[in-house]
Coordinates of C-alpha atoms in Angstrom, one line a residue:
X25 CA 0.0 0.0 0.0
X26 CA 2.2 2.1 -1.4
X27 CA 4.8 1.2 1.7
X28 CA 2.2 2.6 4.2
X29 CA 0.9 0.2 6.8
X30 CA -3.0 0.4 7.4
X31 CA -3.3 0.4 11.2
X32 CA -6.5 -1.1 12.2
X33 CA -4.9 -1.6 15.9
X34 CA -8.5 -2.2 17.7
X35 CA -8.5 -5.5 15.6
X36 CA -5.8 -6.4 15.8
X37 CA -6.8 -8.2 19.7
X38 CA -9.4 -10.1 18.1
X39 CA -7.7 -12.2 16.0
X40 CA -6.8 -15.1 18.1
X41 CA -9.6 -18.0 18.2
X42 CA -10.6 -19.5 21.1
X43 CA -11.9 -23.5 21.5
X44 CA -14.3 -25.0 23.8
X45 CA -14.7 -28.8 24.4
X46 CA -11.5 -30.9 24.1
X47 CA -8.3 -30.3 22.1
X48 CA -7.1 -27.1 19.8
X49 CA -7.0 -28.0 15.7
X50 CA -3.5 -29.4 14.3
X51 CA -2.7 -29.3 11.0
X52 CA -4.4 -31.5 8.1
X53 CA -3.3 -33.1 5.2
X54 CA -4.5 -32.7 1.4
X55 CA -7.2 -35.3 0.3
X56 CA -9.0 -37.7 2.2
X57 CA -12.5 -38.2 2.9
X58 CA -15.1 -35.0 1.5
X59 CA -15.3 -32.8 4.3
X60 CA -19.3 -32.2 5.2
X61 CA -19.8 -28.0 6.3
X62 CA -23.6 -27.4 7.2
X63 CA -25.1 -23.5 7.0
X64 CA -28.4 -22.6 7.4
X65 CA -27.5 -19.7 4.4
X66 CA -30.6 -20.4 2.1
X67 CA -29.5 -20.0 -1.8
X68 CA -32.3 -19.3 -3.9
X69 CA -33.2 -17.9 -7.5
X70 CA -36.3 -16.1 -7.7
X71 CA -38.2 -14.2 -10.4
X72 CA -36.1 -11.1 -8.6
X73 CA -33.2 -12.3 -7.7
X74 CA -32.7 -15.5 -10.6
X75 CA -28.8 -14.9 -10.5
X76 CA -27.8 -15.1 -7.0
X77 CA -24.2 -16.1 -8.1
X78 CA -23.4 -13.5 -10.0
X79 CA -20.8 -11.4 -8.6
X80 CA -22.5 -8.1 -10.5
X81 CA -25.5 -9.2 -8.6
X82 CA -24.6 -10.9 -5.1
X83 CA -24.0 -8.8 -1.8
X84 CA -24.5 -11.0 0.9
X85 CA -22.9 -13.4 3.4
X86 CA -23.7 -16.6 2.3
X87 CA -23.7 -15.9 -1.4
X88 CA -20.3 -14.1 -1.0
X89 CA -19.2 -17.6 0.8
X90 CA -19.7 -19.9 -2.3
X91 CA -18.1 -17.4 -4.7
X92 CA -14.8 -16.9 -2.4
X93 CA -14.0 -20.3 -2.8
X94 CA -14.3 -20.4 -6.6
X95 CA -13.7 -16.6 -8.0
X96 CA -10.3 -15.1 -7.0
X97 CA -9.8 -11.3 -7.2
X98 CA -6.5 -9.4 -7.2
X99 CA -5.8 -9.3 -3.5
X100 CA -7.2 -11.2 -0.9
X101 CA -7.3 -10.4 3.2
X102 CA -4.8 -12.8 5.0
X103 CA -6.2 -15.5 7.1
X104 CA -5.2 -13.7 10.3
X105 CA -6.7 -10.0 9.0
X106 CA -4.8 -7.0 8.0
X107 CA -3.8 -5.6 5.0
X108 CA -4.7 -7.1 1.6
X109 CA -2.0 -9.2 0.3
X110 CA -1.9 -10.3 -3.9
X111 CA -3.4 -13.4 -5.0
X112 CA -4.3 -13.4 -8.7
X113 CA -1.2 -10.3 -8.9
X114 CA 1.7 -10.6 -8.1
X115 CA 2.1 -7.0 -6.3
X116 CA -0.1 -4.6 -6.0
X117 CA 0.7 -1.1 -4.6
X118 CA -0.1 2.7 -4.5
X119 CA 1.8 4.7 -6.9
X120 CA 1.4 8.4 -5.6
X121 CA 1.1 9.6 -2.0
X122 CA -2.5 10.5 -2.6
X123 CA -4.0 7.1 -2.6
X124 CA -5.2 7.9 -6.4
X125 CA -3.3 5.8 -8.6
X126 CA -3.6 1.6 -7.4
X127 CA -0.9 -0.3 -9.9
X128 CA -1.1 -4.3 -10.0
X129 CA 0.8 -7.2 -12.1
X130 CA -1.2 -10.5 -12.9
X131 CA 0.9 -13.9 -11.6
X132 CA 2.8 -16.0 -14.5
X133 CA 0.6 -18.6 -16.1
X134 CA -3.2 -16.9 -14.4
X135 CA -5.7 -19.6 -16.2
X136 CA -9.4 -20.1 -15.4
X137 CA -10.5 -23.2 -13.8
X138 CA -11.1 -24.3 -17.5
X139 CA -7.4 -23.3 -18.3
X140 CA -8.2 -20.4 -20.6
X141 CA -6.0 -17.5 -19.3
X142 CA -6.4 -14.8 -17.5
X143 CA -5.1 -11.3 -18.6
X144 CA -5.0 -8.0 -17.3
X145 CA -8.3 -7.3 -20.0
X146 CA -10.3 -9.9 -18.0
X147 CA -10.1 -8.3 -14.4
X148 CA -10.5 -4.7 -16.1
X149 CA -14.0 -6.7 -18.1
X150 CA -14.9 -8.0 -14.8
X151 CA -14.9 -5.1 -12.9
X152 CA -16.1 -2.8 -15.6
X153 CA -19.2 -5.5 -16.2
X154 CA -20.2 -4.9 -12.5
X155 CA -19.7 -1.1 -12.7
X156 CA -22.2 -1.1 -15.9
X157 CA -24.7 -3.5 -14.5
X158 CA -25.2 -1.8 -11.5
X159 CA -27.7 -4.3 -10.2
X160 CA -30.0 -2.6 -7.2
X161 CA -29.0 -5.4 -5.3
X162 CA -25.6 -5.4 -6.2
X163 CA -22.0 -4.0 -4.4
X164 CA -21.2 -2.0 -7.7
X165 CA -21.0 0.6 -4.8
X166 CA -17.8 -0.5 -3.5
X167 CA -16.3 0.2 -6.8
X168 CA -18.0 3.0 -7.8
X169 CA -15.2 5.3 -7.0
X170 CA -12.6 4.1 -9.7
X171 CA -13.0 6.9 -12.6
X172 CA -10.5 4.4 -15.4
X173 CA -8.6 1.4 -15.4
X174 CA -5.8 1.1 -17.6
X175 CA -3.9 -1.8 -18.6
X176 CA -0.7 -2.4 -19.9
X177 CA 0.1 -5.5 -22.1
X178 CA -1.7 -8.8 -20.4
X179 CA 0.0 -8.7 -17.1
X180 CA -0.7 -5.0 -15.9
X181 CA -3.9 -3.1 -14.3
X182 CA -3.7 0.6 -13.3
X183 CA -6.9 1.9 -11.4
X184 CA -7.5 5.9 -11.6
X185 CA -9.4 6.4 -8.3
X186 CA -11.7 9.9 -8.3
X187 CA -10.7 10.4 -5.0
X188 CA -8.6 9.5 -2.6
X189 CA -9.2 5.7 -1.2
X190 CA -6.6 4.0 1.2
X191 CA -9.7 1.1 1.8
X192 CA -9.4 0.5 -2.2
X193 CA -7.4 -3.0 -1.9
X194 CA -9.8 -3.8 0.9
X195 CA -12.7 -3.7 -1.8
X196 CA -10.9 -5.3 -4.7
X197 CA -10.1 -8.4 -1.9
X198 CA -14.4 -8.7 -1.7
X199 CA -16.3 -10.5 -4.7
X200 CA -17.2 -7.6 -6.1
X201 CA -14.2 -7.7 -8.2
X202 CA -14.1 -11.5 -8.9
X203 CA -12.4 -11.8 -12.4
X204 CA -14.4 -14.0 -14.4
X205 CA -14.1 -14.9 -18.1
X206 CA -15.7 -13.3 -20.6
X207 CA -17.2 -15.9 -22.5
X208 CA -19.5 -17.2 -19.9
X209 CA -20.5 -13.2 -18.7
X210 CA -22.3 -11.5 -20.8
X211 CA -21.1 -7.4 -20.7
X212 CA -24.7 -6.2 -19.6
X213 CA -26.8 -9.0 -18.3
X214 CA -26.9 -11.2 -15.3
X215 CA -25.7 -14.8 -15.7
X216 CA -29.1 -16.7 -14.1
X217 CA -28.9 -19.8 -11.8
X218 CA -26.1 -21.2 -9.7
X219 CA -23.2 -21.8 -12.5
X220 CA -20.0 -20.3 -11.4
X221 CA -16.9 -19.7 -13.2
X222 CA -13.6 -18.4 -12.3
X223 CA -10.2 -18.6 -11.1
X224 CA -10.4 -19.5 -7.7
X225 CA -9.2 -22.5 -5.5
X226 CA -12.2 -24.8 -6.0
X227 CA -14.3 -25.8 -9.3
X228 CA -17.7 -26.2 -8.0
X229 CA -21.1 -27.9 -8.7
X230 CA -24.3 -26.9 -7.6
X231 CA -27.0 -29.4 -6.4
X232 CA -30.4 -27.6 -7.1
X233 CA -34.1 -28.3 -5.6
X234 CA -36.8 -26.5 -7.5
X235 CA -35.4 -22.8 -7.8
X236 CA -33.3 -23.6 -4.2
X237 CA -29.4 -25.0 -4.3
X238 CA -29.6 -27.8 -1.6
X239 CA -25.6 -28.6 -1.8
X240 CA -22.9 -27.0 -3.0
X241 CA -19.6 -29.3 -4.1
X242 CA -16.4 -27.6 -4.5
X243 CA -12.9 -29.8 -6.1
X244 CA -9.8 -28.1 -6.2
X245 CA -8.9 -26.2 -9.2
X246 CA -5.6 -28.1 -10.7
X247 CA -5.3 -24.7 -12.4
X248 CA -5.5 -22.2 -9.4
X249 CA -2.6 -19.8 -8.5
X250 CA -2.4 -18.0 -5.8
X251 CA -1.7 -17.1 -2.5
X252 CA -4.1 -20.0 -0.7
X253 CA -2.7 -23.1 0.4
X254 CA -5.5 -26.0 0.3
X255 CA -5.9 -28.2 3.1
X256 CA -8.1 -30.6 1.2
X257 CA -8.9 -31.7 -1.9
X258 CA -13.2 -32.0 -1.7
X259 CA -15.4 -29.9 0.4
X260 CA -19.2 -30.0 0.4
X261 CA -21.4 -27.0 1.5
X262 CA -25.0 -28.1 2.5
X263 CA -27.8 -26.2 3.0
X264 CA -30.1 -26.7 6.3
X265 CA -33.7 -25.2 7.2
X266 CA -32.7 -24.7 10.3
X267 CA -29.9 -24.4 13.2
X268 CA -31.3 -27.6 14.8
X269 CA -31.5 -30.1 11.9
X270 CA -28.2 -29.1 11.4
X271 CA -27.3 -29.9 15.0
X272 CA -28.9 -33.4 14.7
X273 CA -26.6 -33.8 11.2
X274 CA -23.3 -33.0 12.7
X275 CA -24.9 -35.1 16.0
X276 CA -25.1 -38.2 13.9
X277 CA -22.1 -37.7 11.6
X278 CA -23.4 -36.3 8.9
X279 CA -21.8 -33.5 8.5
X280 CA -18.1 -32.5 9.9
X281 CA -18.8 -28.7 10.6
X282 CA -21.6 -26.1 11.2
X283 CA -20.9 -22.8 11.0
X284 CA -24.2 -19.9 11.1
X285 CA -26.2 -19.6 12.1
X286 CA -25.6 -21.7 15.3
X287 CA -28.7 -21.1 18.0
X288 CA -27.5 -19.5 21.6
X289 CA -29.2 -22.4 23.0
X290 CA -26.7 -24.9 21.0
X291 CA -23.7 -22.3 21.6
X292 CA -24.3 -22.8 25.4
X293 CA -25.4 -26.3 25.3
X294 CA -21.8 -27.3 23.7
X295 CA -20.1 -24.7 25.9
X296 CA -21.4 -26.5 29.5
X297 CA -22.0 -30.1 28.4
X298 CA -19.0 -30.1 25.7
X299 CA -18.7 -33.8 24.1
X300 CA -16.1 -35.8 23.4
X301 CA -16.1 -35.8 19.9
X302 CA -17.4 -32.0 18.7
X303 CA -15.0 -29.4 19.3
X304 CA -17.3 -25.4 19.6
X305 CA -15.1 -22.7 18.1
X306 CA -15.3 -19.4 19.1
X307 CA -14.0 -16.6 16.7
X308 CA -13.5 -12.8 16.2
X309 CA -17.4 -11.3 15.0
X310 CA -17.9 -8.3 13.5
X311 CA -21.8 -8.8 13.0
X312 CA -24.1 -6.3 14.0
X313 CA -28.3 -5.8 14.2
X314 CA -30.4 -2.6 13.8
X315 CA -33.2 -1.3 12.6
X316 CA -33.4 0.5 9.2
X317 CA -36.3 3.4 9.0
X318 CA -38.2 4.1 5.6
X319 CA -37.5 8.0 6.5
X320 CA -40.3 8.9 4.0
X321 CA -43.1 6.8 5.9
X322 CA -45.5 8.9 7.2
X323 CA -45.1 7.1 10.8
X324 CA -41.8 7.7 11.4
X325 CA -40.6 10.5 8.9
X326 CA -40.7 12.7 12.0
X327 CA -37.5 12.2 13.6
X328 CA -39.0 12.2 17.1
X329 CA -40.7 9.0 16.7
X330 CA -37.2 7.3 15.8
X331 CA -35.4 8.8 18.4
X332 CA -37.9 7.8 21.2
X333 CA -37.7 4.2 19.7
X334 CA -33.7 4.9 20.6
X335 CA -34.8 6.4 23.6
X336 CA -37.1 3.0 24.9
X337 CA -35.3 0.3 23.4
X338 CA -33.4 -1.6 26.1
X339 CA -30.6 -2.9 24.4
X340 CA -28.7 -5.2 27.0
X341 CA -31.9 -6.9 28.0
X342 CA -32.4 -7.6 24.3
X343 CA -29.4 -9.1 23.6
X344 CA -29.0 -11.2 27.1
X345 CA -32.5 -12.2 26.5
X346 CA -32.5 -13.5 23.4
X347 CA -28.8 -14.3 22.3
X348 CA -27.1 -14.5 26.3
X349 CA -23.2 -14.4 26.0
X350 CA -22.8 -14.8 22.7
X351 CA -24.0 -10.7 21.8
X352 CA -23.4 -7.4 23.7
X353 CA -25.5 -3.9 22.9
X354 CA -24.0 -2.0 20.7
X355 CA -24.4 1.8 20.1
X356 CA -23.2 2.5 16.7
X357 CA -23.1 1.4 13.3
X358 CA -19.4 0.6 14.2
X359 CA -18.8 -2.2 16.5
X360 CA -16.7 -1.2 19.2
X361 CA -13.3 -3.6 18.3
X362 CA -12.9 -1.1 14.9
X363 CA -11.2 1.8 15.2
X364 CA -13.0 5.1 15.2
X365 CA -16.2 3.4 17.4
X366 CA -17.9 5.8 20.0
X367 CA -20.6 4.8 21.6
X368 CA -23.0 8.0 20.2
X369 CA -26.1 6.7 20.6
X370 CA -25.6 5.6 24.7
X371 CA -24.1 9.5 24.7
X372 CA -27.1 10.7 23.4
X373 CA -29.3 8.7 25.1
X374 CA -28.2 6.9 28.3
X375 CA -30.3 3.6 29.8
X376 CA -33.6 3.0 28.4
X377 CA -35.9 5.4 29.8
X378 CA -39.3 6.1 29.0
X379 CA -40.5 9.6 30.8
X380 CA -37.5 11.0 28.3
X381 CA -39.0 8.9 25.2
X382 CA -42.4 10.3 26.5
X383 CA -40.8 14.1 26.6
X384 CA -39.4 13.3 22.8
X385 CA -42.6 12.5 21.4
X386 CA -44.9 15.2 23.8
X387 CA -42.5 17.9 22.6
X388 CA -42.4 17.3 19.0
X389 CA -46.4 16.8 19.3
X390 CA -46.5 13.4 18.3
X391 CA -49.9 11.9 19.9
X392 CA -49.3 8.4 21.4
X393 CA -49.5 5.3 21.3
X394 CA -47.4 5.4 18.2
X395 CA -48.6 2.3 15.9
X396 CA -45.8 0.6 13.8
X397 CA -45.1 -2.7 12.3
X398 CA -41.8 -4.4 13.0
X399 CA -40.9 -6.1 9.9
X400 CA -38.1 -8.9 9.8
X401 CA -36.7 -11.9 7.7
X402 CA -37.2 -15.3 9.1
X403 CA -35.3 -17.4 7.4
X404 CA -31.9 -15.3 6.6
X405 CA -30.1 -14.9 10.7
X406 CA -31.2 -17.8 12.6
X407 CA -34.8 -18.5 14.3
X408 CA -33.9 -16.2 17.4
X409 CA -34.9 -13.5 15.1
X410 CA -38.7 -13.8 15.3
X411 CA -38.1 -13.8 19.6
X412 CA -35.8 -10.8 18.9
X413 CA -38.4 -9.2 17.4
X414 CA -40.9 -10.4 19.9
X415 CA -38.9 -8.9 22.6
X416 CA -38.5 -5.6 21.1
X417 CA -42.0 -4.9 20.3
X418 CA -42.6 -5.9 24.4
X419 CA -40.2 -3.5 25.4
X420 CA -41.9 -0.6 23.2
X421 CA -45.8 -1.6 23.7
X422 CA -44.8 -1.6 27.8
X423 CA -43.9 2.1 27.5
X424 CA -47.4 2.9 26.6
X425 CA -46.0 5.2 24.1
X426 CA -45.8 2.5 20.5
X427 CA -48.4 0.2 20.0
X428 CA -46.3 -2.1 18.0
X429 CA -46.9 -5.3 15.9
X430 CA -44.5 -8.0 14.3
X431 CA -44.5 -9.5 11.0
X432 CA -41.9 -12.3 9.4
X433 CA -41.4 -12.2 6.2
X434 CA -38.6 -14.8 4.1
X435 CA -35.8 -13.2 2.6
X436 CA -36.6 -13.9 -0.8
X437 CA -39.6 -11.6 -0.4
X438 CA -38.3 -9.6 2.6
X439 CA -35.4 -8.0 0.8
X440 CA -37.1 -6.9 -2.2
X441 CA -39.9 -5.5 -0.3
X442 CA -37.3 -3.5 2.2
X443 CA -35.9 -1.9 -1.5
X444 CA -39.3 -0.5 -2.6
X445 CA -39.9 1.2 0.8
X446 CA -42.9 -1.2 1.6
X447 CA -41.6 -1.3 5.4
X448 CA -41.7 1.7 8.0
X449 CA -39.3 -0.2 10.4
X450 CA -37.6 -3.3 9.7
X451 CA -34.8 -5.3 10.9
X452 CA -31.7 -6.0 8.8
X453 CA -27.9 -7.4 9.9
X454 CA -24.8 -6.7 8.4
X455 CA -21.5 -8.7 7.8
X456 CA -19.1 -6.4 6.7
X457 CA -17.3 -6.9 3.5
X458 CA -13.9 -5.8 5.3
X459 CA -12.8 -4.9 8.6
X460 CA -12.8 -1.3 8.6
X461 CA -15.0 2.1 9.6
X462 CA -15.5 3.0 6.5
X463 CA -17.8 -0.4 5.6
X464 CA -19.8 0.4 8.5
X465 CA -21.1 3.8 7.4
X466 CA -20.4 4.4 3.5
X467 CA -23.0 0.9 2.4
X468 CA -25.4 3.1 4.9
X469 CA -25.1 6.9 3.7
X470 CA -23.2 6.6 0.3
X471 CA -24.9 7.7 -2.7
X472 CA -26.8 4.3 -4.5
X473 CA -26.3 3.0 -1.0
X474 CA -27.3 -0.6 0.2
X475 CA -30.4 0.4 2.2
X476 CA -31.9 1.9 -0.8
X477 CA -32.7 4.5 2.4
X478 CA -34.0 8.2 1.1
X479 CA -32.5 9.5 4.2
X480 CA -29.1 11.6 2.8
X481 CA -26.8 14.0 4.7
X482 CA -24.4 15.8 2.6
X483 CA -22.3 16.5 5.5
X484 CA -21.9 12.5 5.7
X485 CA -22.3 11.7 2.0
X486 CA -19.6 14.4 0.3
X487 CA -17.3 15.5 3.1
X488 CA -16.9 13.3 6.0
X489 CA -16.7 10.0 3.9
X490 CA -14.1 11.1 1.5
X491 CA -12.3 13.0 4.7
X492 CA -12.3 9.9 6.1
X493 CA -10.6 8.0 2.8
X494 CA -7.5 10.2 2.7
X495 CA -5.8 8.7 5.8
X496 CA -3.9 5.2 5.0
X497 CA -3.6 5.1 9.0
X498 CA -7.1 4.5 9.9
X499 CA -6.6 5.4 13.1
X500 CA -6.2 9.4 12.0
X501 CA -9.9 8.9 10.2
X502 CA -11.5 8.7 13.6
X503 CA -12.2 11.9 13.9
X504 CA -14.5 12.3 10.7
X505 CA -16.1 8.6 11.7
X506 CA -16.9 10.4 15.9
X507 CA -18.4 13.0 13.5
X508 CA -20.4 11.1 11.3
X509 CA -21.6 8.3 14.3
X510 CA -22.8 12.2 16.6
X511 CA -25.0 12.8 13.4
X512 CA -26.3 9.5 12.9
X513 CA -27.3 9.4 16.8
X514 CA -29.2 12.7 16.3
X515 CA -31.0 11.9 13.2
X516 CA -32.0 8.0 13.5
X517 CA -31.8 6.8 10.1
X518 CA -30.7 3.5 11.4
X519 CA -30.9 2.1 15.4
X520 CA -28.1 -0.1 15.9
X521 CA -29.3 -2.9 18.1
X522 CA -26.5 -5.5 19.2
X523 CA -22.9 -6.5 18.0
X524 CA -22.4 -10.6 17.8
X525 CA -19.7 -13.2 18.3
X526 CA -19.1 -16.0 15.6
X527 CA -18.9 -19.7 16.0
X528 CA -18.6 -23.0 14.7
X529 CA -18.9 -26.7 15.7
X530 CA -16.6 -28.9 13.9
X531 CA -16.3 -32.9 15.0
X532 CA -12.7 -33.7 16.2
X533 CA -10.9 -35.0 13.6
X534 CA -11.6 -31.8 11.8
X535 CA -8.2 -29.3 11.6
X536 CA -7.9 -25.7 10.7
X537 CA -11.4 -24.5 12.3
X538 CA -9.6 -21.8 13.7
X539 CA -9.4 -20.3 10.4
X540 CA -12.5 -21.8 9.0
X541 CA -14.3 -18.4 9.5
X542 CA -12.7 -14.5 9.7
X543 CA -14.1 -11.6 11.2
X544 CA -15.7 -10.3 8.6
X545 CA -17.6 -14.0 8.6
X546 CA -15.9 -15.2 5.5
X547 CA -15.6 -19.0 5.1
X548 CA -12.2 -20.2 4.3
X549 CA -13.1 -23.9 3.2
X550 CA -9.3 -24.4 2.3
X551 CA -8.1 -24.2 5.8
X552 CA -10.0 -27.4 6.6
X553 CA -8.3 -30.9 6.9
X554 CA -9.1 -34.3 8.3
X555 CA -6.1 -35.4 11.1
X556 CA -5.7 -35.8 14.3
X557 CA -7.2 -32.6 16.6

């Protein structure tokens, strides 16, 4: 990074796993029986969404963790964090002081899992193809700040930034910049269904039900170069309704691993009864919960309504009633173990109180009780989020002052709807796509931002974002991100709930599930082997 070090200190502490039950992980050999991962990530293609794999179209978790293990971008975040490091370059670096000008060299011999090669043209297609697309679903925002890309023979990529970006090789590490070939993406349309096609570690085959992707099987790509080292030749990825059924299937040996969404009842089940044979995994989370407002809804376009909803909501009852140890309240978009955190909204408001929530809504002339619908996905986080949910709409109807009513919808239908501004108040999560500030706040308040919100702040959008790009030491950006978190306490566009912990359940003969997972709750399939634990 152009010899600059990217200081993201407050992570730096999380990066060490810890391990329940019996035994640490070793290390694992190459080959060997198919190792079995269970997630309760549902992959479906609807009549909105029928191309859930492509990268111009995917932004989320579980999506994200298919294509990571088949698509390989330029750089790629280490196993341990930290700055990006090359994987389909061989160097990548800054070439001015500015943070402007981002200069990278393909490896020797680049070929696609079908051996055709990889040139410098493909990446600058790829990333150009998401640009154009610019799918309302899509992360076409985390690139929409290069202004050209110019390349230089077939080895060579030079990316002309607008403005000055020192998180720019943390977004080309994300999917969002996959390279993929050309002949298999089309320039300006979506490639439907669950094919996949790049350069990545793993070929893969998709086992589909209907319009759902039951199991996904990943091989290891003879052709891949890069940085990864495999651990293992086969991996499968199946698909589970629930956190229990996939429980009883790691219970019984038929699977090796589950990763999320593990219940809190099976987290604290495995962590006071451990057995003999399942090790529980804790590791570095940088998940978070809120509530996102439709600021043009007529029952909460007065800010008063949102900030007595911040003013009532008891956050650490939530989150030790529903989810116990394994989430703590959180009172900012930015969890507090990334640098530039502040806790703005417990400034601004203090404990849950609700003669202050009354004084709120009395003074802004707001008559009571306040009637609102809180919507939420049912099948995307885990099934704790319909008592979440439940929980939060006691805590406001107990105040007197909301008169509040639930309403689970499935993500297939959910997502869309929360797009076209169907829902006053609904509940979304967010993994980030790297571990820094600016991924907590610019997918928020960016222009074409992720929430599809009509809430905008210039102050935010054009001068504390960009301020907040120019420092390649994070740590002297915390002043614009304390700026921007004071603003967002004040004006309620989003009501960060809790901040969660990440873990999986592997059996013991399973290695590397230390690494199986990052902070940023990116699987790392290639870290797994079968040995002795």
């Amino acid at each position: 990074m152009n010899r600059k070090t990217l200081v993201l200190s407050a992570v730096v502490g999380l990066l060490a796993p810890v391990l329940a039950a019996c035994g640490g992980s070793g290390s694992g050999g190459g080959g060997g029986k198919t190792i079995v991962v269970g997630t309760t990530d549902q992959f479906v293609a609807t009549k909105d969404a029928p191309a859930p794999l492509d990268p111009a179209h995917a932004y989320e978790t579980g999506i994200w963790n298919v294509m990571l293990q088949t698509t390989q971008s330029l750089v790629h975040v280490p196993r341990g964090g930290g700055t990006p490091v090359p994987d389909a370059a061989s160097s990548c670096n800054f070439t001015d002081k500015e943070n402007e000008s981002y200069r990278c060299t393909l490896r020797s011999g680049l070929e696609f899992a079908d051996g055709t090669k990889v040139t410098a043209d493909d990446v600058k297609y790829s990333i150009q193809r998401v640009i154009a697309i610019n799918d309302d679903n899509g992360p076409a925002g985390l690139l929409d700040n290069i202004d050209t890309m110019e390349t230089k023979g077939d080895t060579e990529i030079v990316f002309h930034l607008k403005t000055p970006d020192a998180t720019f090789p943390y977004k080309l590490a994300t999917p969002a910049a996959a390279i993929v070939p050309k002949d298999k993406y089309q320039p300006k349309k979506l490639r439907d269904g669950f094919e996949i096609d790049g350069s990545g570690p793993y070929k893969v085959k998709a086992e589909v039900k209907g319009d759902q992707a039951v199991k996904f099987t990943f091989t290891k790509n003879p052709n891949y170069k890069g940085d990864l080292k495999l651990s293992n030749d086969k991996v499968e990825l199946r698909s589970f309704p629930s956190a229990e059924a996939m429980g009883t299937a790691l219970g019984k040996g038929d699977i090796d691993m589950m990763t999320r969404a593990m219940t809190p009842a099976q987290i604290q089940q495995m962590s006071v009864s451990p057995s003999k044979d399942i090790n529980l995994v804790e590791m570095p989370g940088l998940e978070i919960r809120y509530l996102g407002f439709n600021t043009d809804d007529p029952s909460v376009k007065n800010k008063a309504v949102r900030q007595a909803m911040a003013q009532a909501i008891d956050r650490s009852s939530l989150a030790s009633k529903v989810y116990g140890p394994t989430a703590e309240p959180l009172y900012s978009l930015i969890p507090t173990s990334i640098a530039g955190h502040t806790n703005s909204f417990f400034n601004k408001y203090g404990e849950a109180n609700k003669a202050k929530a009354q004084a709120i809504l009395k003074a802004a002339n707001i008559p009571t009780p306040v009637k609102l619908t809180l919507n939420y996905t049912k099948d995307h986080y885990g099934s704790s989020t319909e008592e979440e949910f439940n929980v939060l709409s006691e805590q406001l109807n107990a105040t007197g002052l909301f008169s509040t009513t639930t309403q689970g919808t499935e993500w297939s239908k959910f997502r869309p709807a929360q797009k076209k501004g169907e829902y006053a108040v609904y509940g979304l999560g967010w993994f980030p796509d790297f571990p820094d500030p600016d991924n907590f706040i610019a997918p928020f308040f960016g222009k074409d931002n992720f929430l599809h919100t009509p809430y905008a702040n210039d102050d935010i959008r054009n001068t504390l974002i960009p301020a907040s790009r120019v420092a390649a030491d994070r740590n002297q950006a915390s002043k614009s991100f304390e700026q921007i978190q004071d603003i967002v306490a004040n004006d309620v566009p989003v009501l960060p709930l809790w901040q969660g912990k990440q873990y999986v359940a592997a059996r013991t003969d399973i290695t590397g599930t230390e690494w199986a997972i990052n902070s940023a709750s990116n699987l790392q399939l290639w870290e797994l082997g079968r040995g002795k634990s």
